[in-house]
XYZ file of C-alpha atoms in Angstrom:
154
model
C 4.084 4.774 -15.816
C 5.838 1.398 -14.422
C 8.564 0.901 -12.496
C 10.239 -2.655 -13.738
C 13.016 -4.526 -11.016
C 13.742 -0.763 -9.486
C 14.724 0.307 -5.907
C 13.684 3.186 -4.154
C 14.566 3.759 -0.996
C 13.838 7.422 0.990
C 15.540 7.813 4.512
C 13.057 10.670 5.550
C 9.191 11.161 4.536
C 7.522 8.485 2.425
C 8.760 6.003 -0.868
C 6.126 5.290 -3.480
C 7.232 2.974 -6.399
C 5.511 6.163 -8.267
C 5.155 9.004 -5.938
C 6.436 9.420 -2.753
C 4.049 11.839 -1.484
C 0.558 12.908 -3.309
C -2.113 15.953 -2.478
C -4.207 16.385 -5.541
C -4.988 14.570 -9.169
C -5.308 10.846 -10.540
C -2.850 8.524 -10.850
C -3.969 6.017 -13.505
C -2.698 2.514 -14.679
C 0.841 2.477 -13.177
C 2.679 -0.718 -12.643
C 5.370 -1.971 -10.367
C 6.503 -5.091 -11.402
C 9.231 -7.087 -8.825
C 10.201 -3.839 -7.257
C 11.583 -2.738 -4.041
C 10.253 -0.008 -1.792
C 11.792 1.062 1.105
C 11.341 3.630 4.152
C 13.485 3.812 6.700
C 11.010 5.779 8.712
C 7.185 5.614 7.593
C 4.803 5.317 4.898
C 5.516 2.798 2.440
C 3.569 1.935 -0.567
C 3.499 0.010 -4.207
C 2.360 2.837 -6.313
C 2.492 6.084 -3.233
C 3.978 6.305 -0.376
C 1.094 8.710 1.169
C -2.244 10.021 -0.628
C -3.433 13.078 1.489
C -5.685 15.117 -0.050
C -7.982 14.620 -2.904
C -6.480 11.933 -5.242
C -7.443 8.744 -6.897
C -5.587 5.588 -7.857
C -7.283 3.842 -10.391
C -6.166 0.920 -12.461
C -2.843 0.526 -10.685
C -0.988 -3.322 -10.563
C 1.814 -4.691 -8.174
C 3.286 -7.835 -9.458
C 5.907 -9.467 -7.208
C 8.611 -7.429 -5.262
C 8.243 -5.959 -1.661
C 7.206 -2.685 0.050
C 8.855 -2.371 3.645
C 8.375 0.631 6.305
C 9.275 0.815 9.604
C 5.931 1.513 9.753
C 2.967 2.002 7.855
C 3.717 -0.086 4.687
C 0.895 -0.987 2.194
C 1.008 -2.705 -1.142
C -0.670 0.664 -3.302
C -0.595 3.203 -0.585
C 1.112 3.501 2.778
C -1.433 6.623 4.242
C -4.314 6.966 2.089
C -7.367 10.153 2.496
C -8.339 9.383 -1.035
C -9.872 6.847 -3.025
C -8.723 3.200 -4.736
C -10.301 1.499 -7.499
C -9.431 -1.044 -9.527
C -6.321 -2.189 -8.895
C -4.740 -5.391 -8.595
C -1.408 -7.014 -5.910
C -0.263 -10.514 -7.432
C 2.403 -11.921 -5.337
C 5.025 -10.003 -3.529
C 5.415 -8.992 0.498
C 4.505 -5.957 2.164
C 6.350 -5.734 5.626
C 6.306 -3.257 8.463
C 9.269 -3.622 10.714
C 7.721 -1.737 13.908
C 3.709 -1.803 13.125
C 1.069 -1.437 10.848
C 0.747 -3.120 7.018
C -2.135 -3.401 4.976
C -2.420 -5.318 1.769
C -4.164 -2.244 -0.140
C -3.728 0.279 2.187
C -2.445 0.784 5.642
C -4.418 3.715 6.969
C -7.266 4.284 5.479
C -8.828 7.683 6.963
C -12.034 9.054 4.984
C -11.026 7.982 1.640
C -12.376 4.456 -0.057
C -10.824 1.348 -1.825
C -13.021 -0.369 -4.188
C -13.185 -3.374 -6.242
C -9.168 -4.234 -5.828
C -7.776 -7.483 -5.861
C -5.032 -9.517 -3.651
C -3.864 -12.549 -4.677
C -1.078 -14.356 -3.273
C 0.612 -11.500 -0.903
C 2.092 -11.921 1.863
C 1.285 -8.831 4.776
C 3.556 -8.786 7.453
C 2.915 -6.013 10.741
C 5.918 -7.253 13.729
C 3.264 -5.056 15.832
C 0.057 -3.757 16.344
C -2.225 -3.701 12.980
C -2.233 -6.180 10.160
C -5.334 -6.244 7.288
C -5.481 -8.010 3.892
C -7.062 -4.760 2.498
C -6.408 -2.105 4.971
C -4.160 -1.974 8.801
C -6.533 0.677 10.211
C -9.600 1.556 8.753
C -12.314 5.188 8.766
C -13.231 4.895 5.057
C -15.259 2.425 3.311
C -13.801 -1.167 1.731
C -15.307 -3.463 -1.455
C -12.678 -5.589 -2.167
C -12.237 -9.190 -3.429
C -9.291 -11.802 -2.150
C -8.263 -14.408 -4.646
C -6.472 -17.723 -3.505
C -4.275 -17.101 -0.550
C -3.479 -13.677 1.349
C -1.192 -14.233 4.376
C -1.151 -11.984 7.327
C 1.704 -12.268 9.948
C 1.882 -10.848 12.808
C 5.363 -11.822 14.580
């Protein structure tokens, strides 16, 4: 699946560049290449706008574009209770308006991100949490950061 120069925007519940909401399966090598994601209320992300449930992104890559929330915006997932592997953000911004943006993930409650990559993104929380990887944090992290990750907290 890949979602090439698109917009989606939801004005209630969650966007995902993929899937705006997801409870169960895998979602596997999806891209999202210079896309926009929007919610006007919360949960934000690249490839989902919320994982709750038992579901794994694997393989997944953001080049470019932006992921915005009012709050909760992250660059794969923007409320994640599953697991992350393997994938990759190159470029782009991921913005929350009110609070909270992670690079990978914003909230991260018992699921895991592993061996994903940020290079070059730009993660930008006007208040409360910021992370490179993930805003707030119960599940465990392996991660690597390539080059430059900025985090802005305004």
């Amino acid at each position: 699946c890949t979602m090439n120069e698109g917009i989606v925007t939801a004005t209630t519940g969650s966007a995902g560049g993929i899937a705006g909401y997801a409870w169960s399966g895998t979602i596997t090598g999806c891209k999202m290449t210079d896309g926009t994601v929007k919610a006007t209320v919360d949960y934000a992300g690249g490839i989902a706008g919320a994982i709750i449930g038992s579901v794994t992104i694997s393989a997944c890559e953001i080049t470019g574009g932006s992921v915005t929330a009012v709050s909760d915006s992250g660059g794969i997932t923007g409320f994640n209770s599953g697991d992350i592997t393997g994938c990759t953000i190159t470029g782009g911004t991921i913005t929350a308006t009110n609070k909270n943006a992670g690079g990978i993930s914003v909230r991260l409650l018992y699921g895991s991100i592993t061996d994903c990559t940020l290079t070059c993104v730009m993660v930008v929380s006007t208040n409360y949490a910021s992370g490179a990887i993930a805003g707030q944090k119960k599940g465990a992290i392996t991660y690597k950061l390539l080059n430059s990750v900025s985090l802005s907290h305004v």
